[in-house]
Amino acid sequence: MGSSPNQKAMTGPGSPAGVPRHIAIIMDGNGRWAQSRGLPRIEGHRRGVEALRRTVDAAGKLGVQYLTVYSFSIENWRRPASEVSDLMGLIKFFMRRDLAELHRNGVRICIAGAPDEVPHDVGALLHEAQETTRNNKAMTLVIAFNYGARQEIVQATRRIAEAVAAGTMRPEDVTEASFAKRLYTADIPDPDLVIRTSGELRLSNFLLWQSAYAEFVFTDVLWPDFDRADLEAAIATFRQRERRYGGLSPVETPA
Ligand code: FPP
């Protein structure tokens, strides 16, 4: 997600007018969905995977080019070991069950997150998903996994400091663009719209750099209930916003 604000467009090639090129989603409320029904939390996460499948399909049909989903944060390791293990199991389940169909549908999968501490079998499946789908063009699904925005910014800074110390980069080469290239999301355009479900009004360490000019939509819908109508409603809200990028007039496609 390397572009600076004046390089961004509200819609990209192939995106219908008014449809955000890139939507990022904080999929929240799985636990509350389950608890309100007297079910174990894992049942909420399971239904969350189905909501994710629906949303990928709906986003593709609506012409969204990039969809980023927050599937597991660095902070999520603090959850009870049994829930962490359930979430790892679900991510493997999703990859094993859905990869072939996503691939058939032309979805390119990218993983954004720290590679360390990822269980070997999960890491292998994520790697396989990226490799299998790397040339697909219909839509890019970015799975933020073991992701933390502050950690991402720190590792980019460290890589730049190392390059400067090694003499392969000069301090004046440090720009928004060269910094963004060292984020996990290099080459992915910034999100135009960030959606968070379940009524929480926080960013929770998600895409802090990349969301600098994003529009935010918060909905009370719990993630397992999220469907195409909710996505369309968020896009309709997005359409009503004026994006001025710090200027005085609305900008659709900044020069
Ligand atoms: C937040 O709900 C959700 C998560 C921490 C995990 C999201 C994971 C999935 C939707 C499924 C797995 C992902 C993939 C890519 C297959 P919460 O547990 O914090 O809900 P609560 O706030 O109601 O407790």
PDB file of C-alpha atoms and ligand atoms in Angstrom:
ATOM      1  CA  MET A   1       0.000   0.000   0.000  1.00  0.00           C
ATOM      2  CA  GLY A   2       2.610   2.339  -1.106  1.00  0.00           C
ATOM      3  CA  SER A   3       0.977   5.311  -2.730  1.00  0.00           C
ATOM      4  CA  SER A   4       0.929   8.765  -1.204  1.00  0.00           C
ATOM      5  CA  PRO A   5      -2.447  10.524  -1.041  1.00  0.00           C
ATOM      6  CA  ASN A   6      -1.968  12.490  -4.225  1.00  0.00           C
ATOM      7  CA  GLN A   7      -1.367   9.271  -6.161  1.00  0.00           C
ATOM      8  CA  LYS A   8      -4.541   7.573  -5.021  1.00  0.00           C
ATOM      9  CA  ALA A   9      -7.769   7.169  -6.855  1.00  0.00           C
ATOM     10  CA  MET A  10     -11.129   6.470  -5.317  1.00  0.00           C
ATOM     11  CA  THR A  11     -11.732   3.775  -7.870  1.00  0.00           C
ATOM     12  CA  GLY A  12      -9.200   1.850  -9.860  1.00  0.00           C
ATOM     13  CA  PRO A  13      -9.107   0.278 -13.287  1.00  0.00           C
ATOM     14  CA  GLY A  14     -11.879  -2.257 -13.411  1.00  0.00           C
ATOM     15  CA  SER A  15     -13.765  -0.838 -10.398  1.00  0.00           C
ATOM     16  CA  PRO A  16     -17.231   0.436 -11.262  1.00  0.00           C
ATOM     17  CA  ALA A  17     -17.807   4.130 -10.511  1.00  0.00           C
ATOM     18  CA  GLY A  18     -18.298   4.765  -6.805  1.00  0.00           C
ATOM     19  CA  VAL A  19     -17.042   1.338  -5.740  1.00  0.00           C
ATOM     20  CA  PRO A  20     -13.950   1.588  -3.518  1.00  0.00           C
ATOM     21  CA  ARG A  21     -10.913   0.043  -5.119  1.00  0.00           C
ATOM     22  CA  HIS A  22      -9.769  -1.320  -1.754  1.00  0.00           C
ATOM     23  CA  ILE A  23     -11.925  -2.244   1.241  1.00  0.00           C
ATOM     24  CA  ALA A  24     -10.358  -3.341   4.527  1.00  0.00           C
ATOM     25  CA  ILE A  25     -12.443  -5.022   7.218  1.00  0.00           C
ATOM     26  CA  ILE A  26     -11.986  -5.508  10.952  1.00  0.00           C
ATOM     27  CA  MET A  27     -14.123  -8.621  11.365  1.00  0.00           C
ATOM     28  CA  ASP A  28     -15.331  -8.188  14.955  1.00  0.00           C
ATOM     29  CA  GLY A  29     -18.059  -9.682  17.117  1.00  0.00           C
ATOM     30  CA  ASN A  30     -17.665 -13.428  16.608  1.00  0.00           C
ATOM     31  CA  GLY A  31     -17.438 -14.092  20.355  1.00  0.00           C
ATOM     32  CA  ARG A  32     -20.497 -11.958  21.201  1.00  0.00           C
ATOM     33  CA  TRP A  33     -22.488 -13.569  18.382  1.00  0.00           C
ATOM     34  CA  ALA A  34     -21.820 -16.997  19.905  1.00  0.00           C
ATOM     35  CA  GLN A  35     -22.258 -15.972  23.534  1.00  0.00           C
ATOM     36  CA  SER A  36     -25.625 -14.344  22.856  1.00  0.00           C
ATOM     37  CA  ARG A  37     -26.809 -17.733  21.583  1.00  0.00           C
ATOM     38  CA  GLY A  38     -25.291 -19.760  24.418  1.00  0.00           C
ATOM     39  CA  LEU A  39     -22.745 -21.241  21.996  1.00  0.00           C
ATOM     40  CA  PRO A  40     -18.975 -21.640  22.445  1.00  0.00           C
ATOM     41  CA  ARG A  41     -16.872 -18.788  20.999  1.00  0.00           C
ATOM     42  CA  ILE A  42     -15.432 -21.102  18.334  1.00  0.00           C
ATOM     43  CA  GLU A  43     -18.922 -21.362  16.820  1.00  0.00           C
ATOM     44  CA  GLY A  44     -18.835 -17.595  16.285  1.00  0.00           C
ATOM     45  CA  HIS A  45     -15.460 -17.873  14.581  1.00  0.00           C
ATOM     46  CA  ARG A  46     -16.777 -20.724  12.408  1.00  0.00           C
ATOM     47  CA  ARG A  47     -19.684 -18.587  11.300  1.00  0.00           C
ATOM     48  CA  GLY A  48     -17.146 -15.805  10.804  1.00  0.00           C
ATOM     49  CA  VAL A  49     -15.396 -17.913   8.184  1.00  0.00           C
ATOM     50  CA  GLU A  50     -18.702 -18.287   6.326  1.00  0.00           C
ATOM     51  CA  ALA A  51     -19.206 -14.515   6.511  1.00  0.00           C
ATOM     52  CA  LEU A  52     -15.730 -14.094   5.056  1.00  0.00           C
ATOM     53  CA  ARG A  53     -16.586 -16.396   2.128  1.00  0.00           C
ATOM     54  CA  ARG A  54     -19.795 -14.455   1.453  1.00  0.00           C
ATOM     55  CA  THR A  55     -17.937 -11.166   1.631  1.00  0.00           C
ATOM     56  CA  VAL A  56     -15.147 -12.224  -0.737  1.00  0.00           C
ATOM     57  CA  ASP A  57     -17.768 -13.339  -3.275  1.00  0.00           C
ATOM     58  CA  ALA A  58     -19.850 -10.183  -2.848  1.00  0.00           C
ATOM     59  CA  ALA A  59     -16.828  -7.875  -3.057  1.00  0.00           C
ATOM     60  CA  GLY A  60     -15.673  -9.592  -6.254  1.00  0.00           C
ATOM     61  CA  LYS A  61     -19.130  -9.300  -7.826  1.00  0.00           C
ATOM     62  CA  LEU A  62     -19.369  -5.614  -6.869  1.00  0.00           C
ATOM     63  CA  GLY A  63     -16.027  -4.902  -8.544  1.00  0.00           C
ATOM     64  CA  VAL A  64     -13.844  -4.318  -5.484  1.00  0.00           C
ATOM     65  CA  GLN A  65     -10.223  -4.883  -6.528  1.00  0.00           C
ATOM     66  CA  TYR A  66      -8.605  -5.383  -3.120  1.00  0.00           C
ATOM     67  CA  LEU A  67     -10.150  -6.762   0.060  1.00  0.00           C
ATOM     68  CA  THR A  68      -8.078  -6.876   3.247  1.00  0.00           C
ATOM     69  CA  VAL A  69      -9.352  -8.764   6.294  1.00  0.00           C
ATOM     70  CA  TYR A  70      -7.965  -8.700   9.825  1.00  0.00           C
ATOM     71  CA  SER A  71      -7.902 -12.402  10.624  1.00  0.00           C
ATOM     72  CA  PHE A  72      -5.444 -12.610  13.535  1.00  0.00           C
ATOM     73  CA  SER A  73      -3.613  -9.785  15.251  1.00  0.00           C
ATOM     74  CA  ILE A  74      -0.316 -10.001  17.083  1.00  0.00           C
ATOM     75  CA  GLU A  75      -2.321  -9.162  20.220  1.00  0.00           C
ATOM     76  CA  ASN A  76      -4.615 -12.163  19.634  1.00  0.00           C
ATOM     77  CA  TRP A  77      -1.831 -14.442  20.971  1.00  0.00           C
ATOM     78  CA  ARG A  78      -2.940 -13.188  24.405  1.00  0.00           C
ATOM     79  CA  ARG A  79      -6.192 -15.133  24.123  1.00  0.00           C
ATOM     80  CA  PRO A  80      -6.553 -18.501  25.889  1.00  0.00           C
ATOM     81  CA  ALA A  81      -4.433 -21.181  24.189  1.00  0.00           C
ATOM     82  CA  SER A  82      -7.557 -23.151  23.284  1.00  0.00           C
ATOM     83  CA  GLU A  83      -9.045 -20.190  21.353  1.00  0.00           C
ATOM     84  CA  VAL A  84      -5.726 -19.481  19.604  1.00  0.00           C
ATOM     85  CA  SER A  85      -5.570 -23.120  18.597  1.00  0.00           C
ATOM     86  CA  ASP A  86      -9.198 -22.999  17.352  1.00  0.00           C
ATOM     87  CA  LEU A  87      -8.417 -19.906  15.252  1.00  0.00           C
ATOM     88  CA  MET A  88      -5.321 -21.557  13.746  1.00  0.00           C
ATOM     89  CA  GLY A  89      -7.466 -24.604  12.952  1.00  0.00           C
ATOM     90  CA  LEU A  90     -10.043 -22.409  11.226  1.00  0.00           C
ATOM     91  CA  ILE A  91      -7.474 -20.637   9.096  1.00  0.00           C
ATOM     92  CA  LYS A  92      -6.129 -24.035   7.971  1.00  0.00           C
ATOM     93  CA  PHE A  93      -9.705 -25.215   7.352  1.00  0.00           C
ATOM     94  CA  PHE A  94     -10.419 -22.114   5.235  1.00  0.00           C
ATOM     95  CA  MET A  95      -7.251 -22.605   3.170  1.00  0.00           C
ATOM     96  CA  ARG A  96      -7.849 -26.310   2.615  1.00  0.00           C
ATOM     97  CA  ARG A  97     -11.544 -25.969   1.805  1.00  0.00           C
ATOM     98  CA  ASP A  98     -11.643 -22.702  -0.125  1.00  0.00           C
ATOM     99  CA  LEU A  99      -8.284 -22.225  -1.835  1.00  0.00           C
ATOM    100  CA  ALA A 100      -9.210 -24.202  -4.974  1.00  0.00           C
ATOM    101  CA  GLU A 101     -12.437 -22.276  -5.488  1.00  0.00           C
ATOM    102  CA  LEU A 102     -10.845 -18.890  -4.791  1.00  0.00           C
ATOM    103  CA  HIS A 103      -8.146 -19.794  -7.317  1.00  0.00           C
ATOM    104  CA  ARG A 104     -10.765 -20.808  -9.907  1.00  0.00           C
ATOM    105  CA  ASN A 105     -12.441 -17.446  -9.344  1.00  0.00           C
ATOM    106  CA  GLY A 106      -9.193 -15.600 -10.060  1.00  0.00           C
ATOM    107  CA  VAL A 107      -8.583 -14.422  -6.487  1.00  0.00           C
ATOM    108  CA  ARG A 108      -4.967 -13.630  -5.618  1.00  0.00           C
ATOM    109  CA  ILE A 109      -4.165 -14.218  -1.948  1.00  0.00           C
ATOM    110  CA  CYS A 110      -1.540 -12.121  -0.169  1.00  0.00           C
ATOM    111  CA  ILE A 111      -0.570 -12.444   3.479  1.00  0.00           C
ATOM    112  CA  ALA A 112       0.302  -9.348   5.511  1.00  0.00           C
ATOM    113  CA  GLY A 113       1.918  -9.941   8.875  1.00  0.00           C
ATOM    114  CA  ALA A 114       4.998 -11.000  10.795  1.00  0.00           C
ATOM    115  CA  PRO A 115       6.296 -14.334   9.551  1.00  0.00           C
ATOM    116  CA  ASP A 116       7.783 -15.314  12.943  1.00  0.00           C
ATOM    117  CA  GLU A 117       5.970 -17.431  15.497  1.00  0.00           C
ATOM    118  CA  VAL A 118       3.467 -18.681  12.951  1.00  0.00           C
ATOM    119  CA  PRO A 119       2.906 -22.431  13.456  1.00  0.00           C
ATOM    120  CA  HIS A 120       4.746 -24.327  10.735  1.00  0.00           C
ATOM    121  CA  ASP A 121       1.689 -25.998   9.211  1.00  0.00           C
ATOM    122  CA  VAL A 122      -0.253 -22.709   9.075  1.00  0.00           C
ATOM    123  CA  GLY A 123       2.743 -20.911   7.553  1.00  0.00           C
ATOM    124  CA  ALA A 124       3.088 -23.637   4.915  1.00  0.00           C
ATOM    125  CA  LEU A 125      -0.578 -23.374   3.908  1.00  0.00           C
ATOM    126  CA  LEU A 126      -0.433 -19.578   3.730  1.00  0.00           C
ATOM    127  CA  HIS A 127       2.707 -19.807   1.601  1.00  0.00           C
ATOM    128  CA  GLU A 128       1.040 -22.328  -0.705  1.00  0.00           C
ATOM    129  CA  ALA A 129      -2.022 -20.082  -1.056  1.00  0.00           C
ATOM    130  CA  GLN A 130       0.145 -17.134  -2.083  1.00  0.00           C
ATOM    131  CA  GLU A 131       2.186 -19.179  -4.538  1.00  0.00           C
ATOM    132  CA  THR A 132      -0.815 -20.905  -6.128  1.00  0.00           C
ATOM    133  CA  THR A 133      -2.709 -17.678  -6.705  1.00  0.00           C
ATOM    134  CA  ARG A 134       0.121 -15.230  -7.397  1.00  0.00           C
ATOM    135  CA  ASN A 135      -0.821 -14.577 -11.045  1.00  0.00           C
ATOM    136  CA  ASN A 136      -4.572 -14.228 -10.499  1.00  0.00           C
ATOM    137  CA  LYS A 137      -6.107 -10.956 -11.581  1.00  0.00           C
ATOM    138  CA  ALA A 138      -9.819 -10.838 -10.670  1.00  0.00           C
ATOM    139  CA  MET A 139      -9.363  -9.610  -7.081  1.00  0.00           C
ATOM    140  CA  THR A 140      -6.689  -9.534  -4.375  1.00  0.00           C
ATOM    141  CA  LEU A 141      -7.584 -10.885  -0.931  1.00  0.00           C
ATOM    142  CA  VAL A 142      -5.073  -9.645   1.634  1.00  0.00           C
ATOM    143  CA  ILE A 143      -5.219 -11.730   4.798  1.00  0.00           C
ATOM    144  CA  ALA A 144      -3.750  -9.775   7.709  1.00  0.00           C
ATOM    145  CA  PHE A 145      -2.454 -12.630   9.826  1.00  0.00           C
ATOM    146  CA  ASN A 146      -0.172 -12.271  12.852  1.00  0.00           C
ATOM    147  CA  TYR A 147      -0.488  -8.606  11.961  1.00  0.00           C
ATOM    148  CA  GLY A 148       0.209  -5.487  14.026  1.00  0.00           C
ATOM    149  CA  ALA A 149       0.523  -2.051  12.425  1.00  0.00           C
ATOM    150  CA  ARG A 150       2.989  -0.669  14.957  1.00  0.00           C
ATOM    151  CA  GLN A 151       5.193  -3.744  14.600  1.00  0.00           C
ATOM    152  CA  GLU A 152       4.953  -3.380  10.805  1.00  0.00           C
ATOM    153  CA  ILE A 153       6.081   0.261  11.020  1.00  0.00           C
ATOM    154  CA  VAL A 154       8.938  -0.646  13.377  1.00  0.00           C
ATOM    155  CA  GLN A 155      10.216  -3.422  11.087  1.00  0.00           C
ATOM    156  CA  ALA A 156      10.083  -1.078   8.065  1.00  0.00           C
ATOM    157  CA  THR A 157      12.011   1.539  10.043  1.00  0.00           C
ATOM    158  CA  ARG A 158      14.583  -1.063  11.084  1.00  0.00           C
ATOM    159  CA  ARG A 159      15.059  -2.191   7.469  1.00  0.00           C
ATOM    160  CA  ILE A 160      15.617   1.417   6.397  1.00  0.00           C
ATOM    161  CA  ALA A 161      18.040   2.051   9.278  1.00  0.00           C
ATOM    162  CA  GLU A 162      19.996  -1.058   8.258  1.00  0.00           C
ATOM    163  CA  ALA A 163      20.122   0.067   4.615  1.00  0.00           C
ATOM    164  CA  VAL A 164      21.330   3.535   5.621  1.00  0.00           C
ATOM    165  CA  ALA A 165      23.922   2.034   7.987  1.00  0.00           C
ATOM    166  CA  ALA A 166      25.113  -0.277   5.188  1.00  0.00           C
ATOM    167  CA  GLY A 167      25.389   2.697   2.815  1.00  0.00           C
ATOM    168  CA  THR A 168      22.858   1.318   0.301  1.00  0.00           C
ATOM    169  CA  MET A 169      20.360   4.071   1.078  1.00  0.00           C
ATOM    170  CA  ARG A 170      20.835   7.759   1.860  1.00  0.00           C
ATOM    171  CA  PRO A 171      18.717   9.560   4.486  1.00  0.00           C
ATOM    172  CA  GLU A 172      17.251  11.696   1.692  1.00  0.00           C
ATOM    173  CA  ASP A 173      16.027   8.504  -0.013  1.00  0.00           C
ATOM    174  CA  VAL A 174      13.641   7.947   2.900  1.00  0.00           C
ATOM    175  CA  THR A 175      10.301   9.054   1.483  1.00  0.00           C
ATOM    176  CA  GLU A 176       6.676   8.061   1.937  1.00  0.00           C
ATOM    177  CA  ALA A 177       7.017   5.811  -1.091  1.00  0.00           C
ATOM    178  CA  SER A 178      10.295   4.128  -0.057  1.00  0.00           C
ATOM    179  CA  PHE A 179       8.920   3.630   3.459  1.00  0.00           C
ATOM    180  CA  ALA A 180       5.641   2.136   2.216  1.00  0.00           C
ATOM    181  CA  LYS A 181       7.617  -0.321   0.053  1.00  0.00           C
ATOM    182  CA  ARG A 182       9.003  -1.839   3.252  1.00  0.00           C
ATOM    183  CA  LEU A 183       5.594  -2.436   4.817  1.00  0.00           C
ATOM    184  CA  TYR A 184       3.969  -5.886   4.593  1.00  0.00           C
ATOM    185  CA  THR A 185       1.537  -4.278   2.163  1.00  0.00           C
ATOM    186  CA  ALA A 186       4.080  -3.038  -0.395  1.00  0.00           C
ATOM    187  CA  ASP A 187       2.487  -2.847  -3.870  1.00  0.00           C
ATOM    188  CA  ILE A 188      -1.070  -2.907  -2.501  1.00  0.00           C
ATOM    189  CA  PRO A 189      -2.887   0.448  -2.831  1.00  0.00           C
ATOM    190  CA  ASP A 190      -4.074   2.093   0.380  1.00  0.00           C
ATOM    191  CA  PRO A 191      -7.611   1.209   1.539  1.00  0.00           C
ATOM    192  CA  ASP A 192     -10.311   3.637   0.458  1.00  0.00           C
ATOM    193  CA  LEU A 193     -12.807   2.281   2.969  1.00  0.00           C
ATOM    194  CA  VAL A 194     -12.246   0.596   6.346  1.00  0.00           C
ATOM    195  CA  ILE A 195     -15.234  -1.219   7.856  1.00  0.00           C
ATOM    196  CA  ARG A 196     -15.425  -2.412  11.454  1.00  0.00           C
ATOM    197  CA  THR A 197     -18.303  -4.570  12.597  1.00  0.00           C
ATOM    198  CA  SER A 198     -19.850  -5.111  16.052  1.00  0.00           C
ATOM    199  CA  GLY A 199     -20.195  -1.484  17.138  1.00  0.00           C
ATOM    200  CA  GLU A 200     -16.625  -1.040  18.339  1.00  0.00           C
ATOM    201  CA  LEU A 201     -15.076   2.298  17.353  1.00  0.00           C
ATOM    202  CA  ARG A 202     -11.359   1.504  17.335  1.00  0.00           C
ATOM    203  CA  LEU A 203      -8.603   0.711  14.834  1.00  0.00           C
ATOM    204  CA  SER A 204      -6.934  -1.876  17.089  1.00  0.00           C
ATOM    205  CA  ASN A 205      -3.481  -1.609  15.499  1.00  0.00           C
ATOM    206  CA  PHE A 206      -4.828  -2.224  11.966  1.00  0.00           C
ATOM    207  CA  LEU A 207      -3.295  -0.518   8.886  1.00  0.00           C
ATOM    208  CA  LEU A 208      -2.303   2.641  10.791  1.00  0.00           C
ATOM    209  CA  TRP A 209      -0.052   3.958   8.015  1.00  0.00           C
ATOM    210  CA  GLN A 210      -2.204   2.780   5.137  1.00  0.00           C
ATOM    211  CA  SER A 211      -5.497   4.193   6.475  1.00  0.00           C
ATOM    212  CA  ALA A 212      -4.239   7.798   6.593  1.00  0.00           C
ATOM    213  CA  TYR A 213      -6.889   8.923   4.068  1.00  0.00           C
ATOM    214  CA  ALA A 214      -9.395   6.081   4.330  1.00  0.00           C
ATOM    215  CA  GLU A 215     -13.076   6.588   5.021  1.00  0.00           C
ATOM    216  CA  PHE A 216     -14.380   4.658   8.046  1.00  0.00           C
ATOM    217  CA  VAL A 217     -17.704   2.913   8.381  1.00  0.00           C
ATOM    218  CA  PHE A 218     -18.660   1.364  11.714  1.00  0.00           C
ATOM    219  CA  THR A 219     -21.644  -0.962  11.852  1.00  0.00           C
ATOM    220  CA  ASP A 220     -23.361  -2.670  14.773  1.00  0.00           C
ATOM    221  CA  VAL A 221     -23.752  -5.873  12.740  1.00  0.00           C
ATOM    222  CA  LEU A 222     -21.751  -8.714  14.307  1.00  0.00           C
ATOM    223  CA  TRP A 223     -19.304 -10.219  11.842  1.00  0.00           C
ATOM    224  CA  PRO A 224     -20.965 -13.664  11.562  1.00  0.00           C
ATOM    225  CA  ASP A 225     -24.155 -11.897  10.368  1.00  0.00           C
ATOM    226  CA  PHE A 226     -22.384  -9.652   7.841  1.00  0.00           C
ATOM    227  CA  ASP A 227     -23.610 -10.175   4.293  1.00  0.00           C
ATOM    228  CA  ARG A 228     -23.763  -8.608   0.856  1.00  0.00           C
ATOM    229  CA  ALA A 229     -26.467  -6.129   1.887  1.00  0.00           C
ATOM    230  CA  ASP A 230     -24.219  -4.877   4.716  1.00  0.00           C
ATOM    231  CA  LEU A 231     -21.314  -4.501   2.314  1.00  0.00           C
ATOM    232  CA  GLU A 232     -23.501  -2.598  -0.139  1.00  0.00           C
ATOM    233  CA  ALA A 233     -24.743  -0.359   2.696  1.00  0.00           C
ATOM    234  CA  ALA A 234     -21.142   0.448   3.690  1.00  0.00           C
ATOM    235  CA  ILE A 235     -20.294   1.246   0.059  1.00  0.00           C
ATOM    236  CA  ALA A 236     -23.387   3.478  -0.184  1.00  0.00           C
ATOM    237  CA  THR A 237     -22.205   5.392   2.910  1.00  0.00           C
ATOM    238  CA  PHE A 238     -18.727   5.672   1.394  1.00  0.00           C
ATOM    239  CA  ARG A 239     -20.240   7.154  -1.774  1.00  0.00           C
ATOM    240  CA  GLN A 240     -21.812   9.956   0.217  1.00  0.00           C
ATOM    241  CA  ARG A 241     -18.496  11.042   1.682  1.00  0.00           C
ATOM    242  CA  GLU A 242     -16.495  13.861   0.170  1.00  0.00           C
ATOM    243  CA  ARG A 243     -12.838  12.936   0.002  1.00  0.00           C
ATOM    244  CA  ARG A 244     -10.739  16.077   0.013  1.00  0.00           C
ATOM    245  CA  TYR A 245      -7.268  14.733   0.944  1.00  0.00           C
ATOM    246  CA  GLY A 246      -6.591  17.877   2.963  1.00  0.00           C
ATOM    247  CA  GLY A 247      -7.688  20.220   0.161  1.00  0.00           C
ATOM    248  CA  LEU A 248     -10.916  22.177  -0.095  1.00  0.00           C
ATOM    249  CA  SER A 249     -12.702  20.379  -2.912  1.00  0.00           C
ATOM    250  CA  PRO A 250     -13.825  16.795  -3.238  1.00  0.00           C
ATOM    251  CA  VAL A 251     -11.316  14.683  -5.183  1.00  0.00           C
ATOM    252  CA  GLU A 252     -12.379  11.577  -7.085  1.00  0.00           C
ATOM    253  CA  THR A 253      -9.167  10.758  -8.870  1.00  0.00           C
ATOM    254  CA  PRO A 254      -6.321  12.957  -7.592  1.00  0.00           C
ATOM    255  CA  ALA A 255      -3.710  13.848 -10.169  1.00  0.00           C
TER     256      ALA A 255
HETATM  257  C1  FPP B   1     -12.970 -10.881  16.322  1.00  0.00           C
HETATM  258  O1  FPP B   1     -14.038 -11.428  17.043  1.00  0.00           O
HETATM  259  C2  FPP B   1     -12.483 -11.850  15.344  1.00  0.00           C
HETATM  260  C3  FPP B   1     -11.265 -12.446  15.395  1.00  0.00           C
HETATM  261  C4  FPP B   1     -10.306 -12.188  16.477  1.00  0.00           C
HETATM  262  C5  FPP B   1     -10.845 -13.419  14.401  1.00  0.00           C
HETATM  263  C6  FPP B   1     -11.441 -13.287  13.038  1.00  0.00           C
HETATM  264  C7  FPP B   1     -11.361 -14.596  12.402  1.00  0.00           C
HETATM  265  C8  FPP B   1     -12.239 -15.130  11.538  1.00  0.00           C
HETATM  266  C9  FPP B   1     -13.402 -14.424  10.994  1.00  0.00           C
HETATM  267  C10 FPP B   1     -12.109 -16.519  11.081  1.00  0.00           C
HETATM  268  C11 FPP B   1     -10.759 -16.962  10.614  1.00  0.00           C
HETATM  269  C12 FPP B   1     -10.132 -16.188   9.532  1.00  0.00           C
HETATM  270  C13 FPP B   1      -9.783 -16.648   8.310  1.00  0.00           C
HETATM  271  C14 FPP B   1      -8.925 -15.826   7.394  1.00  0.00           C
HETATM  272  C15 FPP B   1     -10.228 -17.942   7.820  1.00  0.00           C
HETATM  273  P1  FPP B   1     -13.920 -11.514  18.623  1.00  0.00           P
HETATM  274  O2  FPP B   1     -13.588 -12.912  19.002  1.00  0.00           O
HETATM  275  O3  FPP B   1     -12.955 -10.509  19.154  1.00  0.00           O
HETATM  276  O4  FPP B   1     -15.366 -11.156  19.031  1.00  0.00           O
HETATM  277  P2  FPP B   1     -15.858 -10.482  20.389  1.00  0.00           P
HETATM  278  O5  FPP B   1     -15.281  -9.086  20.407  1.00  0.00           O
HETATM  279  O6  FPP B   1     -17.336 -10.503  20.234  1.00  0.00           O
HETATM  280  O7  FPP B   1     -15.364 -11.341  21.519  1.00  0.00           O
END
